[in-house]
XYZ file of C-alpha atoms in Angstrom:
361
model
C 0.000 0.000 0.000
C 2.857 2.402 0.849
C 4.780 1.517 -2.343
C 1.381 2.589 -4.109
C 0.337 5.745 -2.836
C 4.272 6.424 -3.484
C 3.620 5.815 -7.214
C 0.632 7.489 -7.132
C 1.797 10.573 -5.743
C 4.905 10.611 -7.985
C 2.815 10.399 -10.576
C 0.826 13.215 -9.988
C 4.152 15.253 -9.571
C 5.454 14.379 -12.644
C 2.651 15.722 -14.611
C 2.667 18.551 -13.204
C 6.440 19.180 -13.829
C 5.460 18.201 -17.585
C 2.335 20.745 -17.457
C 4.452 23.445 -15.691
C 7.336 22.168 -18.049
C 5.316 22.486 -21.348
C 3.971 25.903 -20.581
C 7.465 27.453 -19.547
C 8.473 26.188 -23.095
C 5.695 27.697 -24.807
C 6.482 31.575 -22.734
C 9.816 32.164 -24.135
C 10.794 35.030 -25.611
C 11.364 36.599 -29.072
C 15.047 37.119 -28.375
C 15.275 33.692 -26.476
C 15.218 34.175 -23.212
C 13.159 32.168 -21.153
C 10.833 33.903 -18.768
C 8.273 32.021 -16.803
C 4.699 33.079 -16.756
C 2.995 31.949 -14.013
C -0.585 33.501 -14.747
C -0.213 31.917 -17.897
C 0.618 28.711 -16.561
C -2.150 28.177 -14.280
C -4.649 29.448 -16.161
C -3.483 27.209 -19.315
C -4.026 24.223 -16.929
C -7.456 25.360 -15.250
C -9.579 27.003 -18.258
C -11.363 25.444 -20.820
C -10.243 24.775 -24.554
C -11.331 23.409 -27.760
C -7.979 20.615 -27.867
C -6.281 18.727 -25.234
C -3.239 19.746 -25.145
C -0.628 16.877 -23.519
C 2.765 18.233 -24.334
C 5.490 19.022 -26.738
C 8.176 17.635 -28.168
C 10.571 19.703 -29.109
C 8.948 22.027 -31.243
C 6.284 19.392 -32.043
C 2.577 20.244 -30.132
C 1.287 16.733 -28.999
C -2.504 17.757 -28.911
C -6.275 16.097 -28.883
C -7.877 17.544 -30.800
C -12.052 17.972 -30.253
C -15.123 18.457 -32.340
C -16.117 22.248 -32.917
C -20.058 22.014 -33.626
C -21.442 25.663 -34.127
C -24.675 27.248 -36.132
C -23.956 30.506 -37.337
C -26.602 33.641 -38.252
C -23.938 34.215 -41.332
C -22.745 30.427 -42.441
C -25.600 27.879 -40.539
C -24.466 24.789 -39.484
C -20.605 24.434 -39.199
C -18.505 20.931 -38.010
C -15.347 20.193 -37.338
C -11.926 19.551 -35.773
C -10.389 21.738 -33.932
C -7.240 20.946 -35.289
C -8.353 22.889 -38.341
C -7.680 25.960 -36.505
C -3.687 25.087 -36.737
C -3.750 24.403 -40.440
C -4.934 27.477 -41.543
C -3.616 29.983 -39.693
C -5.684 30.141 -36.553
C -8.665 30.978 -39.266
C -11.504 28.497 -40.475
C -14.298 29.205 -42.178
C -14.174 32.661 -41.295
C -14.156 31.241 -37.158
C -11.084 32.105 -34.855
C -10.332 32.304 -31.102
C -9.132 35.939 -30.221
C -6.615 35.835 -27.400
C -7.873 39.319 -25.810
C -10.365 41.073 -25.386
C -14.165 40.209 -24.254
C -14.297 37.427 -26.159
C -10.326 35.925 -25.275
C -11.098 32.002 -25.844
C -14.196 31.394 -27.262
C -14.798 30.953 -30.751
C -16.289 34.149 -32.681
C -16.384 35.846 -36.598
C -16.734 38.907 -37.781
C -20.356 40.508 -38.360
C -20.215 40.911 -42.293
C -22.442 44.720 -41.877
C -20.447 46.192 -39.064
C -17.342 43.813 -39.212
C -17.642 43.797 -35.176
C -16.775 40.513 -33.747
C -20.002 38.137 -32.516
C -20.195 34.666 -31.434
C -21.837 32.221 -32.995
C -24.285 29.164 -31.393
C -21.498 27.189 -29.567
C -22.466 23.587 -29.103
C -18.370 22.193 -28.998
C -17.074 19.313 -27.202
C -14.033 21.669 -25.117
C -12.103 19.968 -23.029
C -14.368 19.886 -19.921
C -17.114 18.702 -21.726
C -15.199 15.891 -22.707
C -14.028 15.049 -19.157
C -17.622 15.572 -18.108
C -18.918 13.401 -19.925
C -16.033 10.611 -19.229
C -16.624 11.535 -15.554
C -21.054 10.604 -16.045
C -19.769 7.707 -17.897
C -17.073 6.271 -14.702
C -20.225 7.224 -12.017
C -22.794 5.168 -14.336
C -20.421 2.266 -14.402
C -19.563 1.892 -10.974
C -22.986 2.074 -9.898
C -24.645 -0.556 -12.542
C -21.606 -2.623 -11.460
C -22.777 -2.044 -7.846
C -26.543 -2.817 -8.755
C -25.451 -6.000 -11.120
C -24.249 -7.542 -8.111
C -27.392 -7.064 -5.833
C -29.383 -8.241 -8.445
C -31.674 -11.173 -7.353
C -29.706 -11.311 -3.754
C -32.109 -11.414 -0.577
C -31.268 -9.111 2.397
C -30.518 -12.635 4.385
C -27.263 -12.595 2.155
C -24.334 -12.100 3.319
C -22.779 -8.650 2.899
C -20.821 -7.344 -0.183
C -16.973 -7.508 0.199
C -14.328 -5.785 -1.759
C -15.092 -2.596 -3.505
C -19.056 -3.366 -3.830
C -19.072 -3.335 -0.014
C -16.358 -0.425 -0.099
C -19.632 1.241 -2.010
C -21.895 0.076 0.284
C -20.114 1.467 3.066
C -19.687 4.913 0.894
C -23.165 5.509 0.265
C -24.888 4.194 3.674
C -22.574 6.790 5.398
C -23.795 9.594 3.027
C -27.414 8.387 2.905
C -28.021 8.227 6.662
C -25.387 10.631 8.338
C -25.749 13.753 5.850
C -29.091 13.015 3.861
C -31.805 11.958 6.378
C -30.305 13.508 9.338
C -30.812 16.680 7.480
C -33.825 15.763 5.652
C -35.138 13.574 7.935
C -37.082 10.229 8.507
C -40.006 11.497 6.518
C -39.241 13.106 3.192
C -35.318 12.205 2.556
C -36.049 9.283 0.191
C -37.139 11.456 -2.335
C -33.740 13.589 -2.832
C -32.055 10.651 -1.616
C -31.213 9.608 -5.568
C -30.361 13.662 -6.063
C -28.369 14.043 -3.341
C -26.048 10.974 -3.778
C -25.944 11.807 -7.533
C -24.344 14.823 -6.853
C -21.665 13.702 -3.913
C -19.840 10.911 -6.252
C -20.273 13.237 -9.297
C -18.653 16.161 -7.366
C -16.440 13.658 -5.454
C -15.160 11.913 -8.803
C -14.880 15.363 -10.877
C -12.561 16.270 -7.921
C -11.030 13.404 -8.129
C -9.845 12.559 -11.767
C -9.208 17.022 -11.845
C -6.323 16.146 -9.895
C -4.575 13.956 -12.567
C -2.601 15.918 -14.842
C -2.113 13.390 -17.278
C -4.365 12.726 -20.509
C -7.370 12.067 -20.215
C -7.642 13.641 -17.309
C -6.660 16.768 -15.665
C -10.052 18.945 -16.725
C -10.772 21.097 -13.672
C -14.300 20.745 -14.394
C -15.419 21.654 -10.375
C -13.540 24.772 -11.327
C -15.479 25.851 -13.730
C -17.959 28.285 -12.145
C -20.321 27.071 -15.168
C -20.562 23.955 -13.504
C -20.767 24.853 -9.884
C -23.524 27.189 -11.250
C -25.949 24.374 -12.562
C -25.798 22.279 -10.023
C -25.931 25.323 -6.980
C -29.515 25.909 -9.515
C -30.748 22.308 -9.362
C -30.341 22.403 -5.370
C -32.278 25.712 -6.245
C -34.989 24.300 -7.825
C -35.402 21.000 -5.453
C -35.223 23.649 -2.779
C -38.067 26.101 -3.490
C -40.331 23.739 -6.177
C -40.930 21.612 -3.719
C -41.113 23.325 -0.551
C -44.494 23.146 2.193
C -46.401 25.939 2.870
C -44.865 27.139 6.187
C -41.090 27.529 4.615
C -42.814 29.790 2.120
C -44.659 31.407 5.287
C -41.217 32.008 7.349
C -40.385 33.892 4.212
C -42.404 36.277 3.720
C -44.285 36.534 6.528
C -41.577 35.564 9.854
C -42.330 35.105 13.321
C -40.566 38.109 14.053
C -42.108 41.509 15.746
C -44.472 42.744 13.630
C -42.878 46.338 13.234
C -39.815 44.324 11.721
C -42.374 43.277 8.847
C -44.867 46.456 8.425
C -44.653 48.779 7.701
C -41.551 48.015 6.015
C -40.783 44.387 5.462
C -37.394 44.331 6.796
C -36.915 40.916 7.684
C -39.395 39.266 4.557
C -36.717 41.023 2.294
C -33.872 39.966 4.113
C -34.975 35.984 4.104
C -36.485 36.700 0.349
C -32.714 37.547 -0.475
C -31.745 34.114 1.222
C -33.413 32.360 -1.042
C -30.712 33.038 -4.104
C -27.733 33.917 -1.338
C -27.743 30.388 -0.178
C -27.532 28.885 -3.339
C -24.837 31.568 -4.811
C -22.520 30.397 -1.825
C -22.819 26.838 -2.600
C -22.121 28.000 -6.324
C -18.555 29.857 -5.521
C -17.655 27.706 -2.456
C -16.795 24.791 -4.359
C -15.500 26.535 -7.449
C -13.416 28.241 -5.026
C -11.788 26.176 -3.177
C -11.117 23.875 -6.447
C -9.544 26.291 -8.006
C -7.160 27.138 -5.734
C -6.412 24.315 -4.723
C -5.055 23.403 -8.444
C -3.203 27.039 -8.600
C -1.362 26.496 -5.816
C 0.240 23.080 -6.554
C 0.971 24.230 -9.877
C 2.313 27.179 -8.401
C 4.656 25.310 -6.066
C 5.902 23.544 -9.398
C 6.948 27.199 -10.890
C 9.196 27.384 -7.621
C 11.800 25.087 -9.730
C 11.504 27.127 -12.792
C 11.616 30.442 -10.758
C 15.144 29.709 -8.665
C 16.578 27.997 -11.114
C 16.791 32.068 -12.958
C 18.110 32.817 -10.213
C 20.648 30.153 -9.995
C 21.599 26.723 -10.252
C 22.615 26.348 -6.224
C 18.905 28.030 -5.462
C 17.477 26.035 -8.102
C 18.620 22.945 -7.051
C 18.201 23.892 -3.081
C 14.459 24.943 -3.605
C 13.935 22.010 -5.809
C 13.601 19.544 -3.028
C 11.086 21.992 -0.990
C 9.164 22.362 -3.720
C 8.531 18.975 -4.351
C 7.780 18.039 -0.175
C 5.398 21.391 -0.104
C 3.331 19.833 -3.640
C 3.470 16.386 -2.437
C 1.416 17.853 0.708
C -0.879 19.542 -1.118
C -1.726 16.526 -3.026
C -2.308 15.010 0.360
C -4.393 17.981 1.181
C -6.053 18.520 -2.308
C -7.494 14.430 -1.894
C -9.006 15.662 1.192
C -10.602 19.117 0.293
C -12.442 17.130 -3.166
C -13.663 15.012 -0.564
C -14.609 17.766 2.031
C -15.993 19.871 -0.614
C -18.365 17.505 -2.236
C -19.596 16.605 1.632
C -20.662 19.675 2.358
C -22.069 20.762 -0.969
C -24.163 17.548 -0.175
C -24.541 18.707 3.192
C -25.544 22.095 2.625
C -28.066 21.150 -0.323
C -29.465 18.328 1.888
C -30.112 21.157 4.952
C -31.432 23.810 2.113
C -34.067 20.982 1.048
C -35.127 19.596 4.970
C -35.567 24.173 5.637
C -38.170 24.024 3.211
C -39.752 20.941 4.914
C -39.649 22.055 8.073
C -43.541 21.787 10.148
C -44.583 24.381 11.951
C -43.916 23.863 16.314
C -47.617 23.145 18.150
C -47.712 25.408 20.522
């Protein structure tokens, strides 16, 4: 087991180095100087893109490219790879990515009346997409795996071993400590399949973000896009669904009454806390899973850094760098664990507010 997490670990710090590696490459100079951007670096590893890009060789890009799908007001219906992008001059089809301005990124073409620069209906598989989509695929599998083996057992069985009762274990835990104790006894079977839905999808997202090595390494918990959808879909179980007396604590409180007429003070304030507590779920978790990525890539620049200023700091720094990222590793596999528990947590309290019975009195 020690020899494992070992190999693990050093494998996760030697894609970085290559990420890090690639990217202080790619920021050299005109007049062939190397000088590290850091922005440039992190940012090349946590936004989105229309190509995978693993490494280079030399002056040879290793890259994935993915399918660009777009309808256009000007053209219609446009497919293809976006390797076609590097064949013609960072041009196709009159589409191109600008590097600045509003628009840096994303794939846009000129207006032909005002020759102003517009984007077009962007249905692309980027690169998060792509993980996304591997990630619904892993979460499927392990759970039909999970359910293949219950099938036609009786609960006089004996229990699941190996990593179906590892599961077992994983989602009893979740179900009864977070879910129904938040919920509770009466209504927490419905958001039951929600709730666990989102823990392992959050959980393995978190997880497989942490790989820097193709096909992984998509900080899709990162992406505030993401964190945004699913803070609305706690939203929406929230406040669709709610009884009677959560919409009655809202706008009318059992509070003085001079706090609610005539002005409503405190209905305003708990109106507002219907969109604030959703909002923090959205930026907690991007949040903290973004930073958590920019700092161990960060800690990786510390070799590039000293070694401009030397090869005795380089070298010295070298080994501190490598102890401080192999603890943030450590740390990072416990914060994608801690942050999809309490985005479960908090959506799972959210949802038992709103069922919440008034106190006989």
């Amino acid at each position: 087991m020690r020899n494992r997490i070992i190999y693990i670990f050093a494998v996760l710090f030697l894609g970085l180095f290559v990420t890090a590696n690639r990217s202080y490459a790619d920021s050299a100079s005109a007049g062939g100087k190397q000088k590290i951007d850091i922005q440039k670096i992190i940012f090349s590893h946590t936004d989105d893109a229309y190509e995978w890009h693993i490494t280079n060789i030399g002056k040879k890009e290793i890259i994935v490219p993915l399918p660009v799908i777009l309808y256009s007001h000007v053209s219609g219906w446009n497919v293809f790879m976006s390797s076609r992008f590097h064949e013609n001059g960072g041009v196709y089809n009159g589409f191109y990515i600008p590097t600045t301005g509003a628009y840096a990124g994303k794939i846009v073409e000129k207006d032909p009346s005002t020759g102003a620069e517009i984007k077009p209906w962007n249905f692309s598989l980027s690169k998060d997409v792509a993980e996304l989509l591997m990630v619904v695929i892993l979460v499927t599998w392990v759970f039909l795996y999970c359910a293949r083996w219950y099938a036609g057992r009786k609960p006089s069985d004996a229990a699941p071993k190996g990593f179906v009762g590892f599961m077992e274990m994983f989602v009893t835990s979740i179900n009864d400590d977070v879910i129904k104790s938040s919920i509770g006894e009466k209504h927490y079977r419905k958001y039951s399949p929600y709730l666990l839905t989102v823990f392992f999808f959050v959980f393995t997202c978190n997880l497989v973000g942490m790989i820097p090595i193709f096909p992984a390494g998509a900080n899709i918990t990162g992406n505030i896009t993401i964190t945004f959808f699913l803070a609305v879909c706690t939203f929406l179980m929230t406040n669709l669904f709610g009884n009677k007396h959560y919409w009655k604590d809202i706008f009318w409180p059992e509070v003085p009454t001079w706090l609610k007429v005539p002005v409503p003070m405190m209905p305003v304030i708990e109106f507002f806390g219907v969109f604030t507590k959703p909002f923090a779920l959205m930026v907690r978790l991007f949040a903290n899973m973004l930073a958590g990525h920019a700092i161990i890539i960060s800690l990786v620049c510390i070799i590039f850094i000293t070694f401009q200023m030397g090869i005795i700091a380089g070298t010295s720094l070298t080994l501190v760098s490598i102890v401080m990222t192999i603890f943030m590793d450590f740390l990072e596999l416990l914060v994608s664990f801690i942050q999809a528990y309490v985005f479960t947590m908090l959506s799972a309290v959210f949802i038992g507010l709103a069922h919440l019975e008034p106190e006989n009195k």
